[in-house]
């Protein structure tokens, strides 16, 4: 089953609770929560205090995407703040520290994911993939919503789908960046199971129509 994960990076933060309620009633499965530190990516977004507030107002699955350097430092804090899944970037630290961060999230009873920037090959995930609940392929350079989908990432999605199936894993395959009702068809055909969409959902008045169009693309 395809899951839709609207990214609140494109929501109106002055009424974030209402925005989240809007996507819930429109049928979205996940809330995608983008955390940026101004170092791993050239932008700063939201963090732990906002996550705590969101956790209090919804039972939706909170899919937390950390675009931060050395995520092992904050893995437990994001679990404690109410994430259901904590995802970080394989490029953000050494093999050992990424491995330790995975362990911390699992020890805290949460799901864990690893993300790939566009220039990182799929194979970099393979030493970790058996331990993951989710793998994420970025289809834009991380840092900003509203960018154009990078079609060159489609073979990487297909390669990861093949590897997950070959190993018989339950790992979800998420795609993030430039997903709209047109590109959604391409990523689904390549094997994605979770589709993040920021501007394509929050940038339009009828969120249900957009979510349905992405899901049924
Ligand atoms: C980008 C973020 C994305 C972003 C997606 O760094 O990780 O989640 O919000 O936004 P759209 O769907 O507008 O490309
Ligand atoms: Zn994201």
PDB file of C-alpha atoms and ligand atoms in Angstrom:
ATOM      1  CA  UNK A   1       0.000   0.000   0.000  1.00  0.00           C
ATOM      2  CA  UNK A   2       1.248   3.470  -0.876  1.00  0.00           C
ATOM      3  CA  UNK A   3       1.543   5.911   2.010  1.00  0.00           C
ATOM      4  CA  UNK A   4       1.466   9.679   1.575  1.00  0.00           C
ATOM      5  CA  UNK A   5       3.682  11.802   3.819  1.00  0.00           C
ATOM      6  CA  UNK A   6       2.998  15.530   3.407  1.00  0.00           C
ATOM      7  CA  UNK A   7       6.036  17.601   4.411  1.00  0.00           C
ATOM      8  CA  UNK A   8       5.040  20.341   6.828  1.00  0.00           C
ATOM      9  CA  UNK A   9       8.010  22.378   5.603  1.00  0.00           C
ATOM     10  CA  UNK A  10       5.501  23.851   3.130  1.00  0.00           C
ATOM     11  CA  UNK A  11       2.710  24.276   5.711  1.00  0.00           C
ATOM     12  CA  UNK A  12       1.609  27.583   7.235  1.00  0.00           C
ATOM     13  CA  UNK A  13       3.442  27.518  10.582  1.00  0.00           C
ATOM     14  CA  UNK A  14       1.121  30.122  12.090  1.00  0.00           C
ATOM     15  CA  UNK A  15      -1.606  27.447  12.073  1.00  0.00           C
ATOM     16  CA  UNK A  16       0.372  24.234  12.097  1.00  0.00           C
ATOM     17  CA  UNK A  17      -2.167  22.268  14.148  1.00  0.00           C
ATOM     18  CA  UNK A  18      -4.945  23.050  11.684  1.00  0.00           C
ATOM     19  CA  UNK A  19      -2.674  22.207   8.745  1.00  0.00           C
ATOM     20  CA  UNK A  20      -1.912  18.778  10.225  1.00  0.00           C
ATOM     21  CA  UNK A  21      -5.580  18.152  10.970  1.00  0.00           C
ATOM     22  CA  UNK A  22      -6.336  19.090   7.368  1.00  0.00           C
ATOM     23  CA  UNK A  23      -3.986  16.452   5.915  1.00  0.00           C
ATOM     24  CA  UNK A  24      -5.195  13.850   8.417  1.00  0.00           C
ATOM     25  CA  UNK A  25      -8.796  14.344   7.377  1.00  0.00           C
ATOM     26  CA  UNK A  26      -7.655  14.287   3.742  1.00  0.00           C
ATOM     27  CA  UNK A  27      -6.286  10.766   4.234  1.00  0.00           C
ATOM     28  CA  UNK A  28      -2.520  11.251   4.636  1.00  0.00           C
ATOM     29  CA  UNK A  29      -0.819   8.448   6.576  1.00  0.00           C
ATOM     30  CA  UNK A  30       2.344  10.214   7.787  1.00  0.00           C
ATOM     31  CA  UNK A  31       3.425  13.700   8.818  1.00  0.00           C
ATOM     32  CA  UNK A  32       6.867  14.326   7.293  1.00  0.00           C
ATOM     33  CA  UNK A  33       8.860  16.560   9.643  1.00  0.00           C
ATOM     34  CA  UNK A  34      12.001  18.135   8.129  1.00  0.00           C
ATOM     35  CA  UNK A  35      14.760  19.145  10.549  1.00  0.00           C
ATOM     36  CA  UNK A  36      17.651  21.237   9.167  1.00  0.00           C
ATOM     37  CA  UNK A  37      20.687  22.533  11.020  1.00  0.00           C
ATOM     38  CA  UNK A  38      22.158  25.112   8.629  1.00  0.00           C
ATOM     39  CA  UNK A  39      25.320  23.005   8.372  1.00  0.00           C
ATOM     40  CA  UNK A  40      24.463  19.649   6.800  1.00  0.00           C
ATOM     41  CA  UNK A  41      22.120  21.576   4.514  1.00  0.00           C
ATOM     42  CA  UNK A  42      22.081  25.321   3.741  1.00  0.00           C
ATOM     43  CA  UNK A  43      18.840  26.064   5.599  1.00  0.00           C
ATOM     44  CA  UNK A  44      17.453  25.997   9.148  1.00  0.00           C
ATOM     45  CA  UNK A  45      13.929  24.744   9.826  1.00  0.00           C
ATOM     46  CA  UNK A  46      12.207  23.289  12.896  1.00  0.00           C
ATOM     47  CA  UNK A  47      13.328  21.036  15.718  1.00  0.00           C
ATOM     48  CA  UNK A  48      12.603  19.437  19.061  1.00  0.00           C
ATOM     49  CA  UNK A  49      10.200  21.977  20.667  1.00  0.00           C
ATOM     50  CA  UNK A  50       7.970  21.990  17.587  1.00  0.00           C
ATOM     51  CA  UNK A  51       8.016  18.186  17.408  1.00  0.00           C
ATOM     52  CA  UNK A  52       6.900  17.994  21.048  1.00  0.00           C
ATOM     53  CA  UNK A  53       3.963  20.305  20.332  1.00  0.00           C
ATOM     54  CA  UNK A  54       2.944  18.358  17.236  1.00  0.00           C
ATOM     55  CA  UNK A  55       3.129  15.088  19.182  1.00  0.00           C
ATOM     56  CA  UNK A  56       0.621  16.488  21.681  1.00  0.00           C
ATOM     57  CA  UNK A  57      -1.948  17.401  19.042  1.00  0.00           C
ATOM     58  CA  UNK A  58      -1.958  14.335  16.781  1.00  0.00           C
ATOM     59  CA  UNK A  59      -1.732  10.557  16.806  1.00  0.00           C
ATOM     60  CA  UNK A  60      -0.562  10.544  13.191  1.00  0.00           C
ATOM     61  CA  UNK A  61       2.688   8.749  12.398  1.00  0.00           C
ATOM     62  CA  UNK A  62       5.500  11.305  12.732  1.00  0.00           C
ATOM     63  CA  UNK A  63       8.174  10.649  10.092  1.00  0.00           C
ATOM     64  CA  UNK A  64      11.127  12.776  11.224  1.00  0.00           C
ATOM     65  CA  UNK A  65      13.777  13.522   8.576  1.00  0.00           C
ATOM     66  CA  UNK A  66      16.958  14.830  10.183  1.00  0.00           C
ATOM     67  CA  UNK A  67      19.130  16.817   7.792  1.00  0.00           C
ATOM     68  CA  UNK A  68      21.713  17.475  10.485  1.00  0.00           C
ATOM     69  CA  UNK A  69      25.405  16.777  11.000  1.00  0.00           C
ATOM     70  CA  UNK A  70      26.320  13.930  13.386  1.00  0.00           C
ATOM     71  CA  UNK A  71      22.750  12.796  14.131  1.00  0.00           C
ATOM     72  CA  UNK A  72      23.962  10.393  16.831  1.00  0.00           C
ATOM     73  CA  UNK A  73      24.074  13.464  19.106  1.00  0.00           C
ATOM     74  CA  UNK A  74      20.314  13.991  18.867  1.00  0.00           C
ATOM     75  CA  UNK A  75      18.886  10.543  18.083  1.00  0.00           C
ATOM     76  CA  UNK A  76      17.545   9.988  21.598  1.00  0.00           C
ATOM     77  CA  UNK A  77      16.199  13.526  21.929  1.00  0.00           C
ATOM     78  CA  UNK A  78      14.058  13.127  18.807  1.00  0.00           C
ATOM     79  CA  UNK A  79      12.761   9.774  20.076  1.00  0.00           C
ATOM     80  CA  UNK A  80      11.850  11.399  23.394  1.00  0.00           C
ATOM     81  CA  UNK A  81      10.187  14.337  21.633  1.00  0.00           C
ATOM     82  CA  UNK A  82       7.676  11.994  20.010  1.00  0.00           C
ATOM     83  CA  UNK A  83       8.988  10.797  16.641  1.00  0.00           C
ATOM     84  CA  UNK A  84       7.560   7.507  15.409  1.00  0.00           C
ATOM     85  CA  UNK A  85      10.415   7.134  12.942  1.00  0.00           C
ATOM     86  CA  UNK A  86      13.778   8.878  13.064  1.00  0.00           C
ATOM     87  CA  UNK A  87      15.599   9.145   9.757  1.00  0.00           C
ATOM     88  CA  UNK A  88      19.033  10.599   9.199  1.00  0.00           C
ATOM     89  CA  UNK A  89      21.572  10.836   6.394  1.00  0.00           C
ATOM     90  CA  UNK A  90      24.227   8.238   5.749  1.00  0.00           C
ATOM     91  CA  UNK A  91      26.538  11.083   4.640  1.00  0.00           C
ATOM     92  CA  UNK A  92      26.222  12.877   7.998  1.00  0.00           C
ATOM     93  CA  UNK A  93      28.830  10.920   9.999  1.00  0.00           C
ATOM     94  CA  UNK A  94      31.234   7.957  10.081  1.00  0.00           C
ATOM     95  CA  UNK A  95      30.083   4.361   9.583  1.00  0.00           C
ATOM     96  CA  UNK A  96      30.401   3.673  13.303  1.00  0.00           C
ATOM     97  CA  UNK A  97      28.457   6.747  14.424  1.00  0.00           C
ATOM     98  CA  UNK A  98      25.658   6.081  11.927  1.00  0.00           C
ATOM     99  CA  UNK A  99      25.523   2.514  13.194  1.00  0.00           C
ATOM    100  CA  UNK A 100      25.378   3.751  16.798  1.00  0.00           C
ATOM    101  CA  UNK A 101      22.573   6.196  15.924  1.00  0.00           C
ATOM    102  CA  UNK A 102      20.542   3.318  14.440  1.00  0.00           C
ATOM    103  CA  UNK A 103      21.008   1.368  17.667  1.00  0.00           C
ATOM    104  CA  UNK A 104      19.920   4.338  19.816  1.00  0.00           C
ATOM    105  CA  UNK A 105      16.680   4.802  17.874  1.00  0.00           C
ATOM    106  CA  UNK A 106      15.874   1.087  18.081  1.00  0.00           C
ATOM    107  CA  UNK A 107      16.713   0.908  21.793  1.00  0.00           C
ATOM    108  CA  UNK A 108      14.202   3.709  22.298  1.00  0.00           C
ATOM    109  CA  UNK A 109      11.483   1.662  20.615  1.00  0.00           C
ATOM    110  CA  UNK A 110      11.173   3.792  17.457  1.00  0.00           C
ATOM    111  CA  UNK A 111      11.466   2.983  13.792  1.00  0.00           C
ATOM    112  CA  UNK A 112      14.653   4.017  12.028  1.00  0.00           C
ATOM    113  CA  UNK A 113      15.513   5.139   8.522  1.00  0.00           C
ATOM    114  CA  UNK A 114      18.516   6.182   6.478  1.00  0.00           C
ATOM    115  CA  UNK A 115      18.461   8.747   3.688  1.00  0.00           C
ATOM    116  CA  UNK A 116      20.614   9.288   0.599  1.00  0.00           C
ATOM    117  CA  UNK A 117      21.456  12.602  -1.042  1.00  0.00           C
ATOM    118  CA  UNK A 118      21.194  12.589  -4.838  1.00  0.00           C
ATOM    119  CA  UNK A 119      24.932  12.050  -5.414  1.00  0.00           C
ATOM    120  CA  UNK A 120      25.220   9.128  -2.974  1.00  0.00           C
ATOM    121  CA  UNK A 121      24.915   5.670  -4.564  1.00  0.00           C
ATOM    122  CA  UNK A 122      22.392   3.111  -3.288  1.00  0.00           C
ATOM    123  CA  UNK A 123      25.171   0.699  -2.310  1.00  0.00           C
ATOM    124  CA  UNK A 124      26.240   2.987   0.574  1.00  0.00           C
ATOM    125  CA  UNK A 125      23.068   1.861   2.372  1.00  0.00           C
ATOM    126  CA  UNK A 126      23.719  -1.871   1.971  1.00  0.00           C
ATOM    127  CA  UNK A 127      25.864  -2.353   5.107  1.00  0.00           C
ATOM    128  CA  UNK A 128      22.915  -0.987   7.141  1.00  0.00           C
ATOM    129  CA  UNK A 129      19.854  -1.988   5.167  1.00  0.00           C
ATOM    130  CA  UNK A 130      18.936  -5.148   7.105  1.00  0.00           C
ATOM    131  CA  UNK A 131      18.467  -3.016  10.247  1.00  0.00           C
ATOM    132  CA  UNK A 132      16.281  -0.324   8.651  1.00  0.00           C
ATOM    133  CA  UNK A 133      12.536   0.240   8.698  1.00  0.00           C
ATOM    134  CA  UNK A 134      12.840   2.799   5.912  1.00  0.00           C
ATOM    135  CA  UNK A 135      15.248   3.871   3.179  1.00  0.00           C
ATOM    136  CA  UNK A 136      14.867   7.336   1.656  1.00  0.00           C
ATOM    137  CA  UNK A 137      15.953   8.487  -1.774  1.00  0.00           C
ATOM    138  CA  UNK A 138      16.177  12.274  -2.087  1.00  0.00           C
ATOM    139  CA  UNK A 139      15.011  13.435  -5.500  1.00  0.00           C
ATOM    140  CA  UNK A 140      16.154  17.023  -4.877  1.00  0.00           C
ATOM    141  CA  UNK A 141      19.231  18.391  -3.093  1.00  0.00           C
ATOM    142  CA  UNK A 142      18.009  18.543   0.517  1.00  0.00           C
ATOM    143  CA  UNK A 143      17.423  21.941   2.083  1.00  0.00           C
ATOM    144  CA  UNK A 144      14.377  23.486   0.451  1.00  0.00           C
ATOM    145  CA  UNK A 145      10.844  22.629  -0.588  1.00  0.00           C
ATOM    146  CA  UNK A 146       9.471  23.423  -4.014  1.00  0.00           C
ATOM    147  CA  UNK A 147      12.423  22.232  -6.146  1.00  0.00           C
ATOM    148  CA  UNK A 148      12.154  20.247  -9.379  1.00  0.00           C
ATOM    149  CA  UNK A 149      12.180  16.451  -9.311  1.00  0.00           C
ATOM    150  CA  UNK A 150      15.507  14.895 -10.391  1.00  0.00           C
ATOM    151  CA  UNK A 151      14.593  12.196 -12.896  1.00  0.00           C
ATOM    152  CA  UNK A 152      18.135  10.829 -12.732  1.00  0.00           C
ATOM    153  CA  UNK A 153      17.309   9.359  -9.299  1.00  0.00           C
ATOM    154  CA  UNK A 154      14.747   6.887 -10.678  1.00  0.00           C
ATOM    155  CA  UNK A 155      17.321   4.110 -11.325  1.00  0.00           C
ATOM    156  CA  UNK A 156      18.492   4.410  -7.706  1.00  0.00           C
ATOM    157  CA  UNK A 157      14.922   3.901  -6.460  1.00  0.00           C
ATOM    158  CA  UNK A 158      14.596   0.818  -8.673  1.00  0.00           C
ATOM    159  CA  UNK A 159      17.968  -0.499  -7.494  1.00  0.00           C
ATOM    160  CA  UNK A 160      16.953  -0.174  -3.843  1.00  0.00           C
ATOM    161  CA  UNK A 161      13.602  -1.824  -4.532  1.00  0.00           C
ATOM    162  CA  UNK A 162      15.459  -4.737  -6.105  1.00  0.00           C
ATOM    163  CA  UNK A 163      17.859  -5.029  -3.143  1.00  0.00           C
ATOM    164  CA  UNK A 164      15.061  -4.847  -0.534  1.00  0.00           C
ATOM    165  CA  UNK A 165      13.095  -7.547  -2.343  1.00  0.00           C
ATOM    166  CA  UNK A 166      16.174  -9.721  -2.939  1.00  0.00           C
ATOM    167  CA  UNK A 167      16.904  -9.685   0.800  1.00  0.00           C
ATOM    168  CA  UNK A 168      13.232 -10.206   1.696  1.00  0.00           C
ATOM    169  CA  UNK A 169      13.133  -7.101   3.898  1.00  0.00           C
ATOM    170  CA  UNK A 170      10.062  -5.252   5.163  1.00  0.00           C
ATOM    171  CA  UNK A 171      11.961  -1.937   4.749  1.00  0.00           C
ATOM    172  CA  UNK A 172       9.766   0.827   3.328  1.00  0.00           C
ATOM    173  CA  UNK A 173      11.168   2.826   0.401  1.00  0.00           C
ATOM    174  CA  UNK A 174      10.455   6.548   0.660  1.00  0.00           C
ATOM    175  CA  UNK A 175      11.026   9.252  -1.954  1.00  0.00           C
ATOM    176  CA  UNK A 176      11.369  12.925  -1.039  1.00  0.00           C
ATOM    177  CA  UNK A 177      11.600  15.965  -3.290  1.00  0.00           C
ATOM    178  CA  UNK A 178       9.553  17.280  -6.177  1.00  0.00           C
ATOM    179  CA  UNK A 179       6.848  14.625  -5.868  1.00  0.00           C
ATOM    180  CA  UNK A 180       3.569  15.752  -7.450  1.00  0.00           C
ATOM    181  CA  UNK A 181       0.713  13.965  -9.243  1.00  0.00           C
ATOM    182  CA  UNK A 182       2.922  13.591 -12.350  1.00  0.00           C
ATOM    183  CA  UNK A 183       6.235  12.463 -10.815  1.00  0.00           C
ATOM    184  CA  UNK A 184       4.394  10.246  -8.278  1.00  0.00           C
ATOM    185  CA  UNK A 185       3.641   7.789 -11.071  1.00  0.00           C
ATOM    186  CA  UNK A 186       7.347   7.506 -11.915  1.00  0.00           C
ATOM    187  CA  UNK A 187       8.474   6.849  -8.344  1.00  0.00           C
ATOM    188  CA  UNK A 188       5.691   4.327  -7.722  1.00  0.00           C
ATOM    189  CA  UNK A 189       6.613   2.476 -10.905  1.00  0.00           C
ATOM    190  CA  UNK A 190      10.240   2.433  -9.703  1.00  0.00           C
ATOM    191  CA  UNK A 191       9.146   0.780  -6.446  1.00  0.00           C
ATOM    192  CA  UNK A 192       8.624   3.522  -3.842  1.00  0.00           C
ATOM    193  CA  UNK A 193       6.077   2.827  -1.076  1.00  0.00           C
ATOM    194  CA  UNK A 194       6.087   6.142   0.839  1.00  0.00           C
ATOM    195  CA  UNK A 195       5.763   9.417  -1.053  1.00  0.00           C
ATOM    196  CA  UNK A 196       6.726  12.702   0.584  1.00  0.00           C
ATOM    197  CA  UNK A 197       5.082  15.784  -0.895  1.00  0.00           C
ATOM    198  CA  UNK A 198       5.453  19.290   0.478  1.00  0.00           C
ATOM    199  CA  UNK A 199       4.527  22.025  -1.953  1.00  0.00           C
ATOM    200  CA  UNK A 200       2.304  19.692  -4.007  1.00  0.00           C
ATOM    201  CA  UNK A 201       0.030  19.217  -0.961  1.00  0.00           C
ATOM    202  CA  UNK A 202       0.349  22.354   1.174  1.00  0.00           C
ATOM    203  CA  UNK A 203       0.746  24.676  -1.797  1.00  0.00           C
ATOM    204  CA  UNK A 204      -2.768  23.930  -3.064  1.00  0.00           C
ATOM    205  CA  UNK A 205      -6.072  24.709  -1.362  1.00  0.00           C
ATOM    206  CA  UNK A 206      -7.640  21.261  -1.838  1.00  0.00           C
ATOM    207  CA  UNK A 207      -5.277  18.935   0.012  1.00  0.00           C
ATOM    208  CA  UNK A 208      -7.555  15.914  -0.404  1.00  0.00           C
ATOM    209  CA  UNK A 209      -7.584  16.293  -4.183  1.00  0.00           C
ATOM    210  CA  UNK A 210      -3.785  16.529  -4.223  1.00  0.00           C
ATOM    211  CA  UNK A 211      -3.254  13.570  -1.877  1.00  0.00           C
ATOM    212  CA  UNK A 212      -5.687  11.445  -3.906  1.00  0.00           C
ATOM    213  CA  UNK A 213      -4.018  12.471  -7.167  1.00  0.00           C
ATOM    214  CA  UNK A 214      -0.563  11.533  -5.827  1.00  0.00           C
ATOM    215  CA  UNK A 215      -1.785   8.251  -4.354  1.00  0.00           C
ATOM    216  CA  UNK A 216      -3.658   7.234  -7.516  1.00  0.00           C
ATOM    217  CA  UNK A 217      -1.058   8.497 -10.015  1.00  0.00           C
TER     218      UNK A 217
HETATM  219  C1  LIG B   1      13.799  18.928   1.316  1.00  0.00           C
HETATM  220  C2  LIG B   1      12.884  18.203   2.290  1.00  0.00           C
HETATM  221  C3  LIG B   1      11.619  17.796   1.672  1.00  0.00           C
HETATM  222  C4  LIG B   1      10.793  18.934   1.130  1.00  0.00           C
HETATM  223  C5  LIG B   1       9.951  18.420   0.015  1.00  0.00           C
HETATM  224  O1  LIG B   1      15.069  19.059   1.844  1.00  0.00           O
HETATM  225  O2  LIG B   1      13.506  17.040   2.811  1.00  0.00           O
HETATM  226  O3  LIG B   1      10.855  16.972   2.545  1.00  0.00           O
HETATM  227  O4  LIG B   1       9.979  19.539   2.085  1.00  0.00           O
HETATM  228  O5  LIG B   1       9.278  19.475  -0.559  1.00  0.00           O
HETATM  229  P1  LIG B   1       8.675  19.379  -2.015  1.00  0.00           P
HETATM  230  O6  LIG B   1       7.697  18.234  -2.026  1.00  0.00           O
HETATM  231  O7  LIG B   1       8.046  20.699  -2.206  1.00  0.00           O
HETATM  232  O8  LIG B   1       9.828  19.106  -2.962  1.00  0.00           O
HETATM  233 ZN1  LIG B   2      12.231  15.535   3.923  1.00  0.00          ZN
END
